[in-house]
Amino acid sequence: MSKIESALFDLSGLDALALQQSPIHRLDPRAKVLTALAFAITVVSFGKYDLTGPLPLLAYPVVLIVLGDLPPGYLLGKLIIASPFALVVGVFNPLLDRAALTQLGPLNVSGGWISFGSILLRFGLTLLAALILIATTGFNAVCLALTRLRVPRVLTVQLMLLYRYIFVLTGEGARMVRAWSLRAVSERRMPSRIFSSLAGQLLLRALDRAQRIHMAMLSRGFEGEIRPIRPLRLGAADAAFALAWTGFFVLVRFYNIPRLLGRLVTGIAQ
Amino acid sequence: MSHHIVEVKDLAYTYPGGTRALRGVSFRIVHGESVGIVGANGAGKSTLLRHLNGTVEPAQGSVRVGDFPITRKTLHQVRRTVGMVFQDPDDQLFMPTVYEDVAFGPLNLGLPTAEIENRVMQSLDTVGAAHLRDRPPYRLSGGEKRAVAIATVLSMTPDILVLDEPTSNLDPKARRQLIELLRSFRHTKIIASHDLDMILDLCERTIVIHEGRITADGPTARIFNDQNLLAESHLEKPLRMQACPICGPR
């Protein structure tokens, strides 16, 4: 539990990065959210055997990491923590899909390996883009941008409160598990009977807390809307950022740039 | 200054589960008073406090804050007047940064941006937490959380402060700082607590609640000297008023 707490839920480190000042940080959150969305759609839209096509898209995270002054090692660490999900999704592809698709010198590369690589690449790219979005914008500003982009308020307020209270909830859960393990010295795993009762109690506690939070919100004049402190302003730089990147994504999607480059180089050689 | 008056008349409340938390409570608190509300666990203190800014509707009786009774129509005005500090600061600090949390109330009041900035920094300065403005609340210490929770209420410039167990979970120094902070406020204060020494420090008047009824209401010094009354209400004399067991009886 403590490992999960320190690793996966240490999102606050990302939020701390969002306080930095850089050209990327200063952009309107809406521009960054829309660009990240366009990026994710582009990445996902590539075919499963297309390994070279999405490669130029690496330019997007690289440029943002450099301009946004983000620590690349830290972001890659987060990526590795989440990578088991993608590994599990793709790990059987090389076993199931053995038809040789291409040759790498003397090696026959099967379709399975290529699609496996493609899954990893696309997973890495989208997650990296999401991490960069939070690290340059802050979770809350992302929620605010979503609200402004007409995502239902119910959803964005939920997201924001979830983010705020995930730490409180994991803390409470961890204390309950510790209390159990201190009195269950000989047991290695929690029996399902006890787990269900703990989970149920956690739910009840969460409901109680939700009620108290709601009361605290009402006490301070809450009327269903969390208002932003500063109004968002969409400037020319924001529009340029979003349009330039989206244009680049479209280009990469419809023209296989590595192949074109390759042809160009080999053409010159001949 | 009638708008600083809190008047509770024959208030009764039963929770949906059937627990009768309040069974006819009446009192009147006037402008500038500091009143302690003491009683055993489950005596009805928190339920009473929740009625004072209308987060709970009375089943019977009425609550008046200032010139009007609390009804749906006056709720907005009442919540501007009565600042409520909850027992667990984690319940009160729900925004991602301290600054945004303190700004939450003023934003709901629809104030202009400059005024909000002003109020937020003033409130944070008052509680000595200006340096925490960009920190996320869950990263603060217990004392800092409490201070910020109070700032979130101050930024709405209430006339009446209602505090539920303000000194719980604080280390002795943080507790002492909080007491000094509260002492510096000119607001009408209503403080529910088991920390009778703090009540003795801050409140000239005390109301004792036992099983949903008021069993005493008067000057704090007199009430805390009434051994029988305290015992019946599951309370003890404040430590400061007891003879010291180590250096001998006074």
mmCIF file of C-alpha atoms in Angstrom, chain A residues 10-13 15 19 140 160-161 163-165 167-168 209 212-213 215-223 225-231, chain B residues 50 53 55 76 79 82 84 86 88 90-96 99-105 107-108 113 133-134 137-139 152 156:
data_model
loop_
_atom_site.group_PDB
_atom_site.id
_atom_site.type_symbol
_atom_site.label_atom_id
_atom_site.label_comp_id
_atom_site.label_asym_id
_atom_site.label_seq_id
_atom_site.Cartn_x
_atom_site.Cartn_y
_atom_site.Cartn_z
ATOM 1 C CA ASP A 10 2.475 10.912 -5.940
ATOM 2 C CA LEU A 11 0.763 13.067 -8.505
ATOM 3 C CA SER A 12 1.486 16.059 -6.367
ATOM 4 C CA GLY A 13 5.016 16.125 -7.781
ATOM 5 C CA ASP A 15 1.385 19.542 -9.780
ATOM 6 C CA LEU A 19 3.933 26.047 -10.746
ATOM 7 C CA ASN A 140 -7.039 21.945 -11.686
ATOM 8 C CA MET A 160 -11.247 18.045 -9.088
ATOM 9 C CA LEU A 161 -12.595 16.743 -5.797
ATOM 10 C CA TYR A 163 -7.895 14.641 -7.100
ATOM 11 C CA ARG A 164 -8.051 16.571 -3.841
ATOM 12 C CA TYR A 165 -9.344 13.692 -1.737
ATOM 13 C CA PHE A 167 -4.757 11.424 -0.700
ATOM 14 C CA VAL A 168 -7.166 11.531 2.216
ATOM 15 C CA ARG A 209 -16.808 12.927 4.576
ATOM 16 C CA ARG A 212 -19.200 17.187 5.660
ATOM 17 C CA ILE A 213 -17.339 18.662 2.706
ATOM 18 C CA MET A 215 -21.646 21.309 4.303
ATOM 19 C CA ALA A 216 -18.358 23.207 4.388
ATOM 20 C CA MET A 217 -18.908 24.278 0.789
ATOM 21 C CA LEU A 218 -22.455 25.419 1.480
ATOM 22 C CA SER A 219 -21.202 27.372 4.481
ATOM 23 C CA ARG A 220 -19.044 29.407 2.163
ATOM 24 C CA GLY A 221 -21.730 30.272 -0.305
ATOM 25 C CA PHE A 222 -21.377 27.372 -2.749
ATOM 26 C CA GLU A 223 -24.194 27.310 -5.278
ATOM 27 C CA GLU A 225 -20.357 26.168 -9.401
ATOM 28 C CA ILE A 226 -16.693 26.384 -8.505
ATOM 29 C CA ARG A 227 -15.624 29.722 -9.877
ATOM 30 C CA PRO A 228 -12.175 30.323 -11.322
ATOM 31 C CA ILE A 229 -9.982 33.004 -9.764
ATOM 32 C CA ARG A 230 -8.690 34.460 -13.004
ATOM 33 C CA PRO A 231 -10.734 34.497 -16.169
ATOM 34 C CA ARG B 50 -24.887 23.052 12.350
ATOM 35 C CA ASN B 53 -25.665 28.647 9.736
ATOM 36 C CA THR B 55 -26.680 23.528 7.165
ATOM 37 C CA HIS B 76 -27.323 33.372 1.707
ATOM 38 C CA ARG B 79 -23.893 32.284 5.712
ATOM 39 C CA VAL B 82 -21.817 33.362 10.282
ATOM 40 C CA MET B 84 -18.197 28.230 10.424
ATOM 41 C CA PHE B 86 -15.293 22.736 11.064
ATOM 42 C CA ASP B 88 -11.605 18.470 10.653
ATOM 43 C CA ASP B 90 -9.522 18.322 5.738
ATOM 44 C CA ASP B 91 -13.274 18.741 5.326
ATOM 45 C CA GLN B 92 -12.938 22.470 5.002
ATOM 46 C CA LEU B 93 -9.938 22.706 2.703
ATOM 47 C CA PHE B 94 -11.217 21.162 -0.488
ATOM 48 C CA MET B 95 -9.505 23.296 -3.114
ATOM 49 C CA PRO B 96 -6.122 22.390 -4.634
ATOM 50 C CA TYR B 99 -4.925 30.518 -2.092
ATOM 51 C CA GLU B 100 -7.811 29.065 -4.073
ATOM 52 C CA ASP B 101 -9.357 27.717 -0.916
ATOM 53 C CA VAL B 102 -9.323 31.072 0.835
ATOM 54 C CA ALA B 103 -10.661 32.685 -2.352
ATOM 55 C CA PHE B 104 -13.520 30.167 -2.641
ATOM 56 C CA GLY B 105 -15.932 32.087 -0.393
ATOM 57 C CA LEU B 107 -15.592 34.199 -5.350
ATOM 58 C CA ASN B 108 -19.012 32.846 -4.464
ATOM 59 C CA THR B 113 -10.803 40.209 -8.654
ATOM 60 C CA ARG B 133 -0.485 30.505 -0.340
ATOM 61 C CA ASP B 134 0.604 28.224 -3.186
ATOM 62 C CA PRO B 137 -3.669 21.815 1.698
ATOM 63 C CA TYR B 138 -2.902 18.122 2.175
ATOM 64 C CA ARG B 139 0.787 18.951 2.514
ATOM 65 C CA THR B 152 -11.027 30.603 4.563
ATOM 66 C CA MET B 156 -15.864 36.205 3.905
#
